[in-house]
């Protein structure tokens, strides 16, 4: 390792830590420049930037993992590149060529290699690519210029001391409109979720469950994560809807369930009044991989799945297999791992 950093790897949270380098590329006159690594973590942008006024911005989240033999690997960065471009398209922002996206992530990880936590700590290097509309613009229209940036932060495991089930409550609020931006990773979806999240926490829950905005009968998302349930006959079931963000972790778990654990997989409607079809349930996303769901409160009743204190065996197996792939302990499907050399 090129340089030592004074970090207590075992006790890292999910907080911002300034690392040494980040990547910045500017889109102007119809094209992206080459992009470069910079040390300054402050952006200087016009007060009239569309990102500030009209929400013309999107982002991604992925991680770099250190393996047992000291290598560093990225998990499915091509999928993050594709999803970022889907978000850019939706907001009329220029797309980032896939090779440029992956190269930017690799450059940032290499330049901050000493911040990649050691194998065995459960900690990882979280990578945050984002695109924002900048430049002088007052009318409601796409920006004249854009910035594509990537920074990274070492983060601890989401659950200290192993997976712990948490409870959720169903929200009356919607996180996205039926034909809105729910299926892309834009800041507005997260801004809309801040108040319902706070209300859920005040009631003693980890976060809230959002139902489909059209009928309020089907589960869509769990906080900022995707829902899955394990049926009594061992099927892996996850909701399908155009207003759900397509989680890379979820699609990876679907593959793991089918190909590694031999389970049937269904992407379909999940009705809030039919929770008893599931013996286990969880939320999945980049940060926690899987958050086991102990119970869901709906209309004053708490429906408990496997247990409020212990993680179910299928959920545990899914978690162990996917994190095993990410940290290089389980053989990955072809194309899932990009080594940072």
Short mmCIF file of C-alpha atoms in Angstrom, two decimals:
data_model
loop_
_atom_site.label_atom_id
_atom_site.label_comp_id
_atom_site.label_asym_id
_atom_site.label_seq_id
_atom_site.Cartn_x
_atom_site.Cartn_y
_atom_site.Cartn_z
CA UNK A 1 0.00 0.00 0.00
CA UNK A 2 1.36 3.36 -1.03
CA UNK A 3 0.36 5.32 2.04
CA UNK A 4 -1.00 4.68 5.53
CA UNK A 5 -4.13 6.39 6.77
CA UNK A 6 -5.13 6.64 10.39
CA UNK A 7 -8.58 5.04 10.30
CA UNK A 8 -10.19 2.69 12.80
CA UNK A 9 -11.46 0.25 10.14
CA UNK A 10 -13.47 -1.78 12.65
CA UNK A 11 -15.58 1.18 13.73
CA UNK A 12 -16.27 2.99 10.48
CA UNK A 13 -19.80 4.31 9.97
CA UNK A 14 -21.52 5.52 6.79
CA UNK A 15 -20.20 9.09 6.99
CA UNK A 16 -18.34 11.46 4.70
CA UNK A 17 -14.56 11.30 5.00
CA UNK A 18 -12.50 13.45 2.64
CA UNK A 19 -10.23 11.21 0.58
CA UNK A 20 -7.27 12.44 -1.48
CA UNK A 21 -8.56 12.53 -5.05
CA UNK A 22 -11.80 12.75 -6.98
CA UNK A 23 -12.53 12.79 -10.72
CA UNK A 24 -14.13 15.70 -12.59
CA UNK A 25 -15.16 15.90 -16.24
CA UNK A 26 -17.05 18.75 -17.94
CA UNK A 27 -19.53 18.55 -20.82
CA UNK A 28 -19.46 21.66 -22.98
CA UNK A 29 -20.14 22.41 -26.66
CA UNK A 30 -21.65 18.96 -27.17
CA UNK A 31 -18.92 16.76 -25.72
CA UNK A 32 -17.22 15.54 -22.56
CA UNK A 33 -13.62 16.58 -21.91
CA UNK A 34 -11.04 13.97 -20.92
CA UNK A 35 -11.65 14.37 -17.21
CA UNK A 36 -8.98 14.52 -14.52
CA UNK A 37 -8.25 13.74 -10.89
CA UNK A 38 -8.26 16.73 -8.55
CA UNK A 39 -7.50 17.18 -4.85
CA UNK A 40 -10.09 19.90 -4.13
CA UNK A 41 -13.39 18.50 -2.79
CA UNK A 42 -15.28 21.77 -3.42
CA UNK A 43 -17.15 22.42 -6.68
CA UNK A 44 -17.49 25.94 -8.03
CA UNK A 45 -20.69 26.29 -10.08
CA UNK A 46 -22.95 29.08 -11.34
CA UNK A 47 -25.69 30.27 -9.01
CA UNK A 48 -28.04 29.68 -11.96
CA UNK A 49 -27.15 25.97 -12.35
CA UNK A 50 -30.15 23.75 -13.20
CA UNK A 51 -29.00 21.25 -10.56
CA UNK A 52 -29.78 23.85 -7.89
CA UNK A 53 -33.14 25.03 -9.19
CA UNK A 54 -34.74 22.36 -11.35
CA UNK A 55 -33.30 19.16 -9.93
CA UNK A 56 -31.32 18.31 -13.06
CA UNK A 57 -28.96 15.85 -11.40
CA UNK A 58 -28.56 12.14 -10.81
CA UNK A 59 -26.14 9.84 -9.04
CA UNK A 60 -24.96 6.28 -8.49
CA UNK A 61 -23.51 4.23 -5.66
CA UNK A 62 -21.15 1.27 -5.91
CA UNK A 63 -18.29 -0.20 -3.90
CA UNK A 64 -14.69 -1.36 -4.15
CA UNK A 65 -13.83 -4.48 -2.12
CA UNK A 66 -10.49 -5.82 -0.93
CA UNK A 67 -10.10 -9.57 -1.32
CA UNK A 68 -8.30 -12.02 0.94
CA UNK A 69 -5.19 -11.88 -1.27
CA UNK A 70 -5.13 -8.06 -1.22
CA UNK A 71 -6.61 -7.39 -4.66
CA UNK A 72 -9.19 -4.65 -5.13
CA UNK A 73 -12.34 -5.32 -7.13
CA UNK A 74 -15.43 -3.48 -8.30
CA UNK A 75 -18.81 -5.23 -8.41
CA UNK A 76 -20.76 -4.90 -11.68
CA UNK A 77 -19.76 -1.28 -12.48
CA UNK A 78 -21.16 -1.70 -16.02
CA UNK A 79 -24.64 -1.98 -14.49
CA UNK A 80 -24.15 1.30 -12.60
CA UNK A 81 -22.98 2.94 -15.83
CA UNK A 82 -26.11 1.74 -17.64
CA UNK A 83 -28.39 2.90 -14.83
CA UNK A 84 -26.71 6.33 -14.65
CA UNK A 85 -27.30 6.74 -18.38
CA UNK A 86 -30.95 5.79 -17.97
CA UNK A 87 -31.23 8.55 -15.34
CA UNK A 88 -29.39 11.03 -17.60
CA UNK A 89 -31.73 10.24 -20.50
CA UNK A 90 -34.80 10.79 -18.32
CA UNK A 91 -33.55 14.27 -17.30
CA UNK A 92 -32.24 15.25 -20.75
CA UNK A 93 -28.61 15.19 -19.62
CA UNK A 94 -25.75 13.90 -21.81
CA UNK A 95 -24.91 10.24 -21.28
CA UNK A 96 -21.52 9.08 -20.02
CA UNK A 97 -19.81 6.50 -22.26
CA UNK A 98 -19.65 3.23 -20.29
CA UNK A 99 -15.86 2.97 -20.63
CA UNK A 100 -15.46 6.52 -19.33
CA UNK A 101 -17.65 5.75 -16.31
CA UNK A 102 -15.72 2.57 -15.41
CA UNK A 103 -12.36 4.22 -16.09
CA UNK A 104 -13.28 7.17 -13.83
CA UNK A 105 -14.23 4.78 -11.00
CA UNK A 106 -10.98 2.82 -11.43
CA UNK A 107 -8.90 6.02 -11.47
CA UNK A 108 -10.52 7.23 -8.24
CA UNK A 109 -10.06 3.87 -6.48
CA UNK A 110 -6.40 3.60 -7.57
CA UNK A 111 -5.64 7.17 -6.49
CA UNK A 112 -7.22 6.48 -3.07
CA UNK A 113 -6.07 2.87 -2.76
CA UNK A 114 -4.93 3.33 0.85
CA UNK A 115 -8.54 4.12 1.78
CA UNK A 116 -9.79 0.71 0.63
CA UNK A 117 -10.45 -1.08 3.94
CA UNK A 118 -8.59 -4.33 4.72
CA UNK A 119 -10.25 -7.67 3.98
CA UNK A 120 -12.07 -9.12 6.99
CA UNK A 121 -13.26 -5.81 8.46
CA UNK A 122 -16.52 -5.92 6.48
CA UNK A 123 -15.76 -2.33 5.46
CA UNK A 124 -15.61 -1.18 1.83
CA UNK A 125 -14.79 1.86 -0.29
CA UNK A 126 -18.07 3.47 -1.34
CA UNK A 127 -17.93 5.18 -4.74
CA UNK A 128 -20.33 8.01 -5.60
CA UNK A 129 -20.51 9.06 -9.28
CA UNK A 130 -22.89 11.92 -10.11
CA UNK A 131 -23.93 14.20 -12.98
CA UNK A 132 -25.22 17.76 -12.45
CA UNK A 133 -26.49 20.49 -14.76
CA UNK A 134 -24.38 23.66 -14.42
CA UNK A 135 -23.82 26.97 -16.21
CA UNK A 136 -25.82 30.17 -16.48
CA UNK A 137 -29.46 29.31 -17.02
CA UNK A 138 -32.70 30.74 -15.60
CA UNK A 139 -35.44 29.26 -17.81
CA UNK A 140 -36.82 25.77 -17.24
CA UNK A 141 -34.73 23.98 -19.83
CA UNK A 142 -31.72 21.63 -19.92
CA UNK A 143 -28.42 23.11 -18.75
CA UNK A 144 -25.81 24.47 -21.18
CA UNK A 145 -23.04 22.53 -19.39
CA UNK A 146 -22.70 19.46 -17.15
CA UNK A 147 -20.27 18.03 -14.64
CA UNK A 148 -19.61 14.31 -14.19
CA UNK A 149 -17.79 13.67 -10.92
CA UNK A 150 -16.76 10.62 -8.91
CA UNK A 151 -15.61 10.63 -5.29
CA UNK A 152 -15.10 7.85 -2.75
CA UNK A 153 -15.46 7.34 1.00
CA UNK A 154 -14.47 4.35 3.16
CA UNK A 155 -17.57 3.00 4.91
CA UNK A 156 -18.14 0.39 7.58
CA UNK A 157 -20.45 -2.61 7.38
CA UNK A 158 -24.08 -1.53 7.67
CA UNK A 159 -24.71 -3.97 10.52
CA UNK A 160 -22.11 -4.15 13.27
CA UNK A 161 -21.96 -7.68 14.63
CA UNK A 162 -24.03 -9.37 11.95
CA UNK A 163 -27.38 -9.04 10.23
CA UNK A 164 -30.14 -7.68 12.44
CA UNK A 165 -33.84 -7.58 11.48
CA UNK A 166 -35.61 -4.22 11.74
CA UNK A 167 -39.27 -3.21 11.51
CA UNK A 168 -40.92 -0.92 8.97
CA UNK A 169 -44.21 0.94 8.78
CA UNK A 170 -46.29 1.61 5.67
CA UNK A 171 -46.31 5.29 4.66
CA UNK A 172 -49.25 7.28 3.31
CA UNK A 173 -46.77 9.33 1.28
CA UNK A 174 -45.53 8.47 -2.22
CA UNK A 175 -41.84 8.63 -3.07
CA UNK A 176 -42.55 9.02 -6.81
CA UNK A 177 -45.40 9.62 -9.26
CA UNK A 178 -46.84 6.75 -11.36
CA UNK A 179 -45.07 7.82 -14.58
CA UNK A 180 -42.51 10.00 -12.82
CA UNK A 181 -38.87 9.53 -11.89
CA UNK A 182 -39.20 6.59 -9.47
CA UNK A 183 -37.36 4.26 -11.84
CA UNK A 184 -34.25 6.46 -12.07
CA UNK A 185 -31.73 7.53 -9.42
CA UNK A 186 -32.39 11.24 -9.06
CA UNK A 187 -32.19 13.43 -5.99
CA UNK A 188 -35.85 14.42 -6.04
CA UNK A 189 -36.92 10.88 -5.10
CA UNK A 190 -34.72 11.06 -2.02
CA UNK A 191 -35.84 14.60 -1.08
CA UNK A 192 -39.44 13.31 -1.18
CA UNK A 193 -38.53 10.50 1.23
CA UNK A 194 -36.96 12.61 4.01
CA UNK A 195 -40.20 13.55 5.78
CA UNK A 196 -41.84 10.07 5.64
CA UNK A 197 -38.57 8.58 6.91
CA UNK A 198 -38.48 10.98 9.86
CA UNK A 199 -42.12 10.26 10.71
CA UNK A 200 -41.43 6.49 10.63
CA UNK A 201 -38.39 6.86 12.90
CA UNK A 202 -40.41 8.96 15.36
CA UNK A 203 -42.89 6.07 15.54
CA UNK A 204 -40.04 3.70 16.41
CA UNK A 205 -39.46 2.12 12.98
CA UNK A 206 -36.28 1.88 10.91
CA UNK A 207 -37.96 3.44 7.88
CA UNK A 208 -41.16 3.25 5.87
CA UNK A 209 -42.59 1.11 3.09
CA UNK A 210 -43.90 2.93 0.03
CA UNK A 211 -46.90 1.52 -1.81
CA UNK A 212 -47.58 1.95 -5.52
CA UNK A 213 -48.64 5.55 -6.16
CA UNK A 214 -51.64 4.62 -8.34
CA UNK A 215 -53.59 2.26 -6.07
CA UNK A 216 -51.74 2.13 -2.71
CA UNK A 217 -52.24 -1.65 -2.60
CA UNK A 218 -48.82 -2.99 -3.67
CA UNK A 219 -45.38 -2.76 -2.05
CA UNK A 220 -42.87 -0.77 -4.09
CA UNK A 221 -39.82 0.30 -2.06
CA UNK A 222 -38.55 -0.03 1.50
CA UNK A 223 -37.03 3.34 2.35
CA UNK A 224 -34.33 3.76 -0.29
CA UNK A 225 -34.11 0.01 -0.96
CA UNK A 226 -35.93 -2.70 -2.93
CA UNK A 227 -38.21 -5.29 -1.26
CA UNK A 228 -37.98 -9.06 -1.54
CA UNK A 229 -39.85 -11.88 0.17
CA UNK A 230 -39.26 -15.63 0.49
CA UNK A 231 -42.53 -17.56 0.11
CA UNK A 232 -43.41 -20.60 2.20
CA UNK A 233 -42.47 -22.81 -0.77
CA UNK A 234 -39.05 -21.10 -1.12
CA UNK A 235 -39.64 -18.75 -4.03
CA UNK A 236 -37.72 -15.47 -4.18
CA UNK A 237 -40.33 -12.78 -4.95
CA UNK A 238 -39.73 -9.09 -5.63
CA UNK A 239 -42.13 -6.34 -6.80
CA UNK A 240 -42.35 -5.22 -10.41
CA UNK A 241 -43.28 -1.63 -11.26
CA UNK A 242 -41.99 1.17 -13.51
CA UNK A 243 -41.68 3.46 -10.48
CA UNK A 244 -39.25 1.19 -8.59
CA UNK A 245 -35.52 1.96 -8.91
CA UNK A 246 -33.97 -1.13 -10.55
CA UNK A 247 -31.57 -2.18 -7.80
CA UNK A 248 -28.35 -3.83 -9.03
CA UNK A 249 -28.19 -5.65 -5.69
CA UNK A 250 -31.73 -6.98 -6.24
CA UNK A 251 -31.01 -8.30 -9.73
CA UNK A 252 -27.79 -9.84 -8.42
CA UNK A 253 -29.75 -11.54 -5.60
CA UNK A 254 -32.29 -12.84 -8.12
CA UNK A 255 -29.43 -14.45 -10.05
CA UNK A 256 -27.88 -15.84 -6.84
CA UNK A 257 -31.25 -17.24 -5.69
CA UNK A 258 -31.80 -19.02 -9.01
CA UNK A 259 -28.30 -20.11 -10.05
CA UNK A 260 -26.55 -20.64 -6.70
CA UNK A 261 -29.42 -21.66 -4.41
CA UNK A 262 -31.68 -23.33 -7.00
CA UNK A 263 -34.72 -21.24 -6.06
CA UNK A 264 -37.59 -20.13 -8.25
CA UNK A 265 -37.59 -16.37 -8.82
CA UNK A 266 -40.62 -14.15 -9.51
CA UNK A 267 -40.75 -10.43 -10.26
CA UNK A 268 -44.43 -9.54 -9.80
CA UNK A 269 -47.00 -7.56 -7.84
CA UNK A 270 -46.67 -7.90 -4.04
CA UNK A 271 -49.90 -6.91 -2.29
CA UNK A 272 -49.64 -5.28 1.12
CA UNK A 273 -52.64 -7.27 2.41
CA UNK A 274 -51.05 -10.60 1.43
CA UNK A 275 -47.90 -10.50 3.57
CA UNK A 276 -48.64 -13.91 5.06
CA UNK A 277 -47.47 -15.60 1.84
CA UNK A 278 -43.88 -14.83 2.96
CA UNK A 279 -41.91 -16.63 5.66
CA UNK A 280 -38.96 -14.20 5.33
CA UNK A 281 -38.59 -10.69 3.93
CA UNK A 282 -35.82 -8.19 3.35
CA UNK A 283 -34.78 -4.92 1.78
CA UNK A 284 -31.77 -4.83 -0.53
CA UNK A 285 -29.43 -2.15 -1.82
CA UNK A 286 -25.77 -1.17 -2.15
CA UNK A 287 -25.26 0.13 1.40
CA UNK A 288 -26.51 -2.81 3.48
CA UNK A 289 -26.69 -5.48 0.71
CA UNK A 290 -29.62 -6.97 2.67
CA UNK A 291 -31.57 -5.52 5.59
CA UNK A 292 -33.71 -8.34 7.05
CA UNK A 293 -37.28 -7.19 7.73
CA UNK A 294 -38.54 -8.33 11.13
CA UNK A 295 -42.05 -6.99 10.67
CA UNK A 296 -44.19 -4.52 8.71
CA UNK A 297 -46.82 -2.36 10.39
CA UNK A 298 -49.91 -1.73 8.27
CA UNK A 299 -53.11 -0.12 9.53
CA UNK A 300 -52.08 -0.57 13.15
CA UNK A 301 -51.11 -4.25 12.91
CA UNK A 302 -47.51 -5.52 12.92
CA UNK A 303 -47.02 -8.51 10.62
CA UNK A 304 -43.91 -10.41 11.74
CA UNK A 305 -42.10 -12.62 9.20
CA UNK A 306 -39.38 -15.02 10.42
CA UNK A 307 -38.43 -13.20 13.62
CA UNK A 308 -37.95 -9.70 14.99
CA UNK A 309 -34.57 -10.64 16.43
CA UNK A 310 -33.04 -13.32 14.20
CA UNK A 311 -32.32 -13.39 10.48
CA UNK A 312 -34.06 -16.14 8.48
CA UNK A 313 -31.92 -18.97 7.00
CA UNK A 314 -32.67 -18.21 3.33
CA UNK A 315 -31.98 -14.49 3.78
CA UNK A 316 -28.69 -15.35 5.52
CA UNK A 317 -27.66 -17.70 2.71
CA UNK A 318 -28.45 -15.05 0.07
CA UNK A 319 -26.42 -12.46 2.00
CA UNK A 320 -23.44 -14.77 2.56
CA UNK A 321 -23.34 -15.82 -1.09
CA UNK A 322 -23.57 -12.31 -2.55
CA UNK A 323 -21.07 -10.75 -0.14
CA UNK A 324 -18.83 -13.79 -0.78
CA UNK A 325 -18.88 -12.93 -4.49
CA UNK A 326 -18.21 -9.24 -3.79
CA UNK A 327 -15.21 -9.96 -1.55
CA UNK A 328 -13.81 -12.64 -3.85
CA UNK A 329 -14.53 -15.68 -1.63
CA UNK A 330 -17.23 -17.17 -3.90
CA UNK A 331 -16.77 -17.57 -7.63
CA UNK A 332 -18.57 -14.77 -9.47
CA UNK A 333 -20.69 -15.08 -12.60
CA UNK A 334 -18.79 -14.05 -15.70
CA UNK A 335 -18.39 -10.29 -16.10
CA UNK A 336 -19.50 -9.34 -12.60
CA UNK A 337 -16.07 -8.42 -11.22
CA UNK A 338 -13.69 -5.76 -12.52
CA UNK A 339 -10.27 -5.88 -10.91
CA UNK A 340 -8.58 -2.55 -10.14
CA UNK A 341 -5.00 -3.00 -11.29
#
